[in-house]
Each structure stands twice: as C-alpha cells, then as structure tokens.
Amino acid sequence: MELRLLTNENDRRIFAARTEQIRAKHGLGFKERSRSRLARIHLTFGNLYALFENDDDPAEKMIAGLVMHDLEMFPQTCPRPDLSHLPPRSVLEVSELWSRAIGAGALARAGAAILAGLLDARAILAYLGVRPFDGTPFYRATGFVNAGEPVEYPYLETLKGESIWAQPMILEGESLTKLTRVFAQLIIETNDDFSVLRFKNFLKGKSAGGRPAFVDEAPAVDSTMVHTENAAVLQ
C-alpha cells in the first residue's frame, strides 16, 4: 500500500471530487452548508493524503484519502477541546476521511497512525459524527476517547438540511504510543520528508460478505468495522 501526499493541483482536485461524491452516498448523505468554507480551507491548506493499492498508481486510482493538519498550520475546526497545553505542531487533526473500496478506510487510518509516529505527534484529534449517524465505535476500539460533549456541527448538514452532531475525540498518551508502535511494524519504506509511505496491507486476502478486498464501490463497509467508513470523520 502507498499513502501519498498530494502536491499536484490536478491530483488535489480529484481528491476533492471524491470527497464530495462519497459524502453524498453515505447513509443519509451529507454535504457542506451553503455558506461554509471549511472544506475549501482544509483542501487548500491541509495535507491531502491519498491511498493507493500499488506503488506509483496514478491519481485516478486512489481508493481512500484523508486530510491532516497540525495546529501550527491553522487552528482546530471547533474551539473544543482545549489543547493549549500541547505544542500546536504536535497536535494532528484528521478530517475528510473517505474510502471507495472495502477495507481501504481502515488502511488509510493505519497509514495516518504511522505518520503520527514518524512526525512525533502527541495527540490526534478528530470530530466524529454521532447523530444522525454514529462513526465513533471504530475509534473507541483503537483508543480514542471523548473530549467533551457532542456539539452541533456548524459546517455540515444532511442532504435534507438536518443538523449533524459531532463528538470531539482525541488519541494521546500511552494509547497513541501503543497504536503508532504497532502500526510502525507495517512500514516497508518512506522518504525523508514522509510524503510517500509504503506499508504492508494487513487486510490482504480478507473480505467482507464474501467479496474480495478492494472492490470499487461506495459506500464501503469493512468487516472490521461497525459502521460505514466513508463518513467516520467529519469536516
């Protein structure tokens, strides 16, 4: 597997289009509010990582993606939780996670955990949908904990215009150390600036519902998860 930082503008446009497509197909479907500019900020200034099944695949073959930024690059999406006790550069916020193949979302998260270790992150922050869909179970199983109460998310709504509630969650301390240490064992190679990360596919050969991994479809359901992968992380 290859997790690649996208720097080419055309590649980033493909990523943005995939993000919008997957959001609309997830469960009830959701979209950015008409006046929100959050997605544009994340997609313009954040670090966009795309997952590919094979090394050097063209951008059109990306099967999952996510955006990461540290709090030195720009602030966290919502005021809560208060993370001012940590150096801003050491806090990574993950957003815009999407996948279009079985298992790809789990593998993209594994790649993000590896990067967190390589970048010496002290905390990973995510805003998980909790109503009307719940994307928190997988994250709780990997050590994320609630960081305060759910909040009405101001930037997204369902396709019917209904409000979406988000649960701020954080992974830090020993839980973060343990997760990054486990996933670091999957590393095959990376370059000096960590813009390309190649790691073992720990789901290779596994399937969900009798279907082979990496069937091109959306939304994707991974047999290791309780809920669909595509909207687990909001923004």
GROMACS .gro file of C-alpha atoms in nm:
model
  235
    1MET     CA    1   0.000   0.000   0.000
    2GLU     CA    2   0.114   0.354  -0.069
    3LEU     CA    3  -0.006   0.660   0.123
    4ARG     CA    4   0.097   0.962  -0.079
    5LEU     CA    5   0.095   1.334  -0.004
    6LEU     CA    6  -0.075   1.509  -0.296
    7THR     CA    7   0.100   1.823  -0.417
    8ASN     CA    8  -0.012   1.836  -0.781
    9GLU     CA    9  -0.320   2.058  -0.823
   10ASN     CA   10  -0.494   1.813  -1.055
   11ASP     CA   11  -0.443   1.531  -0.802
   12ARG     CA   12  -0.586   1.751  -0.528
   13ARG     CA   13  -0.891   1.830  -0.744
   14ILE     CA   14  -0.953   1.458  -0.793
   15PHE     CA   15  -0.929   1.410  -0.415
   16ALA     CA   16  -1.179   1.692  -0.353
   17ALA     CA   17  -1.425   1.547  -0.605
   18ARG     CA   18  -1.403   1.202  -0.445
   19THR     CA   19  -1.465   1.353  -0.101
   20GLU     CA   20  -1.785   1.521  -0.217
   21GLN     CA   21  -1.908   1.212  -0.401
   22ILE     CA   22  -1.858   0.978  -0.105
   23ARG     CA   23  -2.023   1.217   0.140
   24ALA     CA   24  -2.338   1.228  -0.071
   25LYS     CA   25  -2.358   0.847  -0.086
   26HIS     CA   26  -2.301   0.776   0.284
   27GLY     CA   27  -2.611   0.662   0.470
   28LEU     CA   28  -2.846   0.960   0.481
   29GLY     CA   29  -2.593   1.155   0.278
   30PHE     CA   30  -2.442   1.483   0.389
   31LYS     CA   31  -2.289   1.796   0.243
   32GLU     CA   32  -2.127   2.121   0.343
   33ARG     CA   33  -2.359   2.403   0.443
   34SER     CA   34  -2.403   2.662   0.168
   35ARG     CA   35  -2.209   2.938   0.346
   36SER     CA   36  -1.937   2.716   0.493
   37ARG     CA   37  -1.584   2.747   0.358
   38LEU     CA   38  -1.431   2.486   0.587
   39ALA     CA   39  -1.378   2.219   0.320
   40ARG     CA   40  -1.208   2.473   0.094
   41ILE     CA   41  -0.970   2.569   0.376
   42HIS     CA   42  -0.885   2.206   0.453
   43LEU     CA   43  -0.849   2.106   0.089
   44THR     CA   44  -0.643   2.413   0.001
   45PHE     CA   45  -0.412   2.440   0.300
   46GLY     CA   46  -0.421   2.095   0.463
   47ASN     CA   47  -0.202   1.797   0.381
   48LEU     CA   48  -0.403   1.571   0.149
   49TYR     CA   49  -0.303   1.206   0.163
   50ALA     CA   50  -0.438   0.950  -0.084
   51LEU     CA   51  -0.413   0.574  -0.051
   52PHE     CA   52  -0.318   0.357  -0.348
   53GLU     CA   53  -0.312  -0.019  -0.374
   54ASN     CA   54   0.003  -0.019  -0.589
   55ASP     CA   55   0.315   0.196  -0.581
   56ASP     CA   56   0.309   0.489  -0.824
   57ASP     CA   57  -0.055   0.436  -0.927
   58PRO     CA   58  -0.197   0.748  -1.100
   59ALA     CA   59  -0.425   0.978  -0.902
   60GLU     CA   60  -0.736   0.837  -1.069
   61LYS     CA   61  -0.674   0.507  -0.886
   62MET     CA   62  -0.680   0.649  -0.532
   63ILE     CA   63  -0.901   0.426  -0.318
   64ALA     CA   64  -0.913   0.629   0.004
   65GLY     CA   65  -0.800   0.961   0.139
   66LEU     CA   66  -0.778   1.186   0.439
   67VAL     CA   67  -0.662   1.536   0.528
   68MET     CA   68  -0.425   1.613   0.814
   69HIS     CA   69  -0.304   1.941   0.954
   70ASP     CA   70  -0.123   2.031   1.273
   71LEU     CA   71  -0.242   2.322   1.484
   72GLU     CA   72   0.061   2.530   1.390
   73MET     CA   73  -0.055   2.523   1.026
   74PHE     CA   74  -0.402   2.653   1.115
   75PRO     CA   75  -0.642   2.616   1.410
   76GLN     CA   76  -0.856   2.316   1.502
   77THR     CA   77  -1.200   2.306   1.346
   78CYS     CA   78  -1.402   2.367   1.664
   79PRO     CA   79  -1.296   2.557   1.980
   80ARG     CA   80  -1.330   2.244   2.192
   81PRO     CA   81  -1.144   2.057   2.321
   82ASP     CA   82  -0.886   2.289   2.478
   83LEU     CA   83  -0.546   2.158   2.366
   84SER     CA   84  -0.345   2.466   2.460
   85HIS     CA   85  -0.131   2.257   2.698
   86LEU     CA   86   0.030   2.086   2.396
   87PRO     CA   87   0.268   2.239   2.141
   88PRO     CA   88   0.050   2.327   1.839
   89ARG     CA   89   0.280   2.144   1.600
   90SER     CA   90   0.239   1.822   1.799
   91VAL     CA   91  -0.140   1.802   1.755
   92LEU     CA   92  -0.268   1.649   1.430
   93GLU     CA   93  -0.631   1.695   1.327
   94VAL     CA   94  -0.763   1.434   1.084
   95SER     CA   95  -1.055   1.522   0.857
   96GLU     CA   96  -1.220   1.445   0.521
   97LEU     CA   97  -1.167   1.071   0.552
   98TRP     CA   98  -1.328   0.879   0.265
   99SER     CA   99  -1.292   0.539   0.101
  100ARG     CA  100  -1.430   0.372  -0.209
  101ALA     CA  101  -1.308   0.014  -0.161
  102ILE     CA  102  -1.362  -0.249   0.105
  103GLY     CA  103  -1.104  -0.213   0.382
  104ALA     CA  104  -0.944   0.098   0.235
  105GLY     CA  105  -1.064   0.326   0.513
  106ALA     CA  106  -0.905   0.107   0.780
  107LEU     CA  107  -0.579   0.101   0.584
  108ALA     CA  108  -0.582   0.480   0.541
  109ARG     CA  109  -0.623   0.519   0.917
  110ALA     CA  110  -0.332   0.279   0.970
  111GLY     CA  111  -0.121   0.498   0.742
  112ALA     CA  112  -0.224   0.806   0.939
  113ALA     CA  113  -0.119   0.635   1.264
  114ILE     CA  114   0.220   0.551   1.113
  115LEU     CA  115   0.264   0.914   1.005
  116ALA     CA  116   0.169   1.036   1.352
  117GLY     CA  117   0.454   0.830   1.494
  118LEU     CA  118   0.703   0.950   1.231
  119LEU     CA  119   0.602   1.312   1.294
  120ASP     CA  120   0.632   1.277   1.674
  121ALA     CA  121   0.268   1.375   1.728
  122ARG     CA  122   0.149   1.394   2.086
  123ALA     CA  123  -0.222   1.389   2.005
  124ILE     CA  124  -0.458   1.309   1.717
  125LEU     CA  125  -0.787   1.499   1.709
  126ALA     CA  126  -1.100   1.406   1.514
  127TYR     CA  127  -1.462   1.520   1.507
  128LEU     CA  128  -1.679   1.211   1.461
  129GLY     CA  129  -2.040   1.211   1.351
  130VAL     CA  130  -2.263   1.092   1.634
  131ARG     CA  131  -2.611   1.198   1.512
  132PRO     CA  132  -2.793   1.111   1.287
  133PHE     CA  133  -2.513   0.857   1.206
  134ASP     CA  134  -2.255   0.728   1.451
  135GLY     CA  135  -1.894   0.699   1.338
  136THR     CA  136  -1.737   0.661   1.682
  137PRO     CA  137  -1.722   0.283   1.757
  138PHE     CA  138  -1.414   0.204   1.548
  139TYR     CA  139  -1.223   0.495   1.702
  140ARG     CA  140  -1.311   0.396   2.057
  141ALA     CA  141  -1.178   0.049   1.982
  142THR     CA  142  -0.841   0.197   1.880
  143GLY     CA  143  -0.801   0.413   2.192
  144PHE     CA  144  -0.973   0.741   2.107
  145VAL     CA  145  -1.170   0.893   2.396
  146ASN     CA  146  -1.437   1.161   2.413
  147ALA     CA  147  -1.303   1.514   2.453
  148GLY     CA  148  -1.609   1.682   2.600
  149GLU     CA  149  -1.973   1.659   2.500
  150PRO     CA  150  -2.110   1.630   2.143
  151VAL     CA  151  -2.157   1.960   1.962
  152GLU     CA  152  -2.388   2.065   1.683
  153TYR     CA  153  -2.152   2.072   1.390
  154PRO     CA  154  -2.177   2.412   1.219
  155TYR     CA  155  -2.029   2.323   0.880
  156LEU     CA  156  -2.223   2.020   0.755
  157GLU     CA  157  -2.584   1.910   0.717
  158THR     CA  158  -2.765   1.608   0.578
  159LEU     CA  159  -2.890   1.620   0.221
  160LYS     CA  160  -3.232   1.701   0.370
  161GLY     CA  161  -3.091   2.002   0.557
  162GLU     CA  162  -3.090   1.841   0.902
  163SER     CA  163  -2.828   1.922   1.164
  164ILE     CA  164  -2.535   1.690   1.229
  165TRP     CA  165  -2.389   1.642   1.575
  166ALA     CA  166  -2.022   1.564   1.624
  167GLN     CA  167  -1.828   1.407   1.908
  168PRO     CA  168  -1.478   1.554   1.953
  169MET     CA  169  -1.240   1.264   2.018
  170ILE     CA  170  -0.869   1.251   2.093
  171LEU     CA  171  -0.595   0.991   2.099
  172GLU     CA  172  -0.293   1.074   2.312
  173GLY     CA  173  -0.053   0.944   2.575
  174GLU     CA  174   0.009   0.573   2.610
  175SER     CA  175  -0.282   0.486   2.377
  176LEU     CA  176  -0.124   0.689   2.096
  177THR     CA  177   0.220   0.547   2.164
  178LYS     CA  178   0.089   0.191   2.157
  179LEU     CA  179  -0.105   0.239   1.834
  180THR     CA  180   0.180   0.406   1.647
  181ARG     CA  181   0.423   0.139   1.769
  182VAL     CA  182   0.200  -0.143   1.646
  183PHE     CA  183   0.141   0.010   1.302
  184ALA     CA  184   0.507   0.109   1.262
  185GLN     CA  185   0.580  -0.262   1.219
  186LEU     CA  186   0.399  -0.243   0.884
  187ILE     CA  187   0.640   0.009   0.730
  188ILE     CA  188   0.812  -0.105   0.411
  189GLU     CA  189   0.977   0.224   0.322
  190THR     CA  190   0.932   0.600   0.333
  191ASN     CA  191   1.120   0.900   0.201
  192ASP     CA  192   1.295   1.171   0.401
  193ASP     CA  193   1.000   1.409   0.427
  194PHE     CA  194   0.741   1.131   0.472
  195SER     CA  195   0.548   1.243   0.165
  196VAL     CA  196   0.540   0.883   0.043
  197LEU     CA  197   0.478   0.598   0.285
  198ARG     CA  198   0.468   0.236   0.175
  199PHE     CA  199   0.338  -0.022   0.419
  200LYS     CA  200   0.208  -0.377   0.429
  201ASN     CA  201  -0.157  -0.446   0.357
  202PHE     CA  202  -0.263  -0.624   0.677
  203LEU     CA  203  -0.608  -0.689   0.525
  204LYS     CA  204  -0.479  -0.857   0.210
  205GLY     CA  205  -0.688  -1.161   0.123
  206LYS     CA  206  -0.964  -1.071   0.372
  207SER     CA  207  -1.313  -0.995   0.256
  208ALA     CA  208  -1.645  -0.859   0.376
  209GLY     CA  209  -1.959  -1.050   0.291
  210GLY     CA  210  -1.765  -1.296   0.076
  211ARG     CA  211  -1.634  -1.025  -0.159
  212PRO     CA  212  -1.264  -0.969  -0.223
  213ALA     CA  213  -1.094  -0.665  -0.075
  214PHE     CA  214  -1.066  -0.352  -0.288
  215VAL     CA  215  -1.383  -0.392  -0.486
  216ASP     CA  216  -1.450  -0.048  -0.634
  217GLU     CA  217  -1.773   0.064  -0.472
  218ALA     CA  218  -1.916   0.327  -0.240
  219PRO     CA  219  -2.004   0.340   0.035
  220ALA     CA  220  -1.755   0.081   0.156
  221VAL     CA  221  -1.814  -0.148   0.451
  222ASP     CA  222  -1.513  -0.306   0.615
  223SER     CA  223  -1.567  -0.631   0.803
  224THR     CA  224  -1.351  -0.496   1.087
  225MET     CA  225  -1.587  -0.203   1.147
  226VAL     CA  226  -1.933  -0.149   1.288
  227HIS     CA  227  -2.025   0.144   1.066
  228THR     CA  228  -1.950   0.263   0.715
  229GLU     CA  229  -1.604   0.408   0.674
  230ASN     CA  230  -1.682   0.697   0.447
  231ALA     CA  231  -1.820   0.946   0.697
  232ALA     CA  232  -1.645   0.839   1.013
  233VAL     CA  233  -1.452   1.165   1.027
  234LEU     CA  234  -1.646   1.482   0.956
  235GLN     CA  235  -1.545   1.818   0.803
   0.00000   0.00000   0.00000
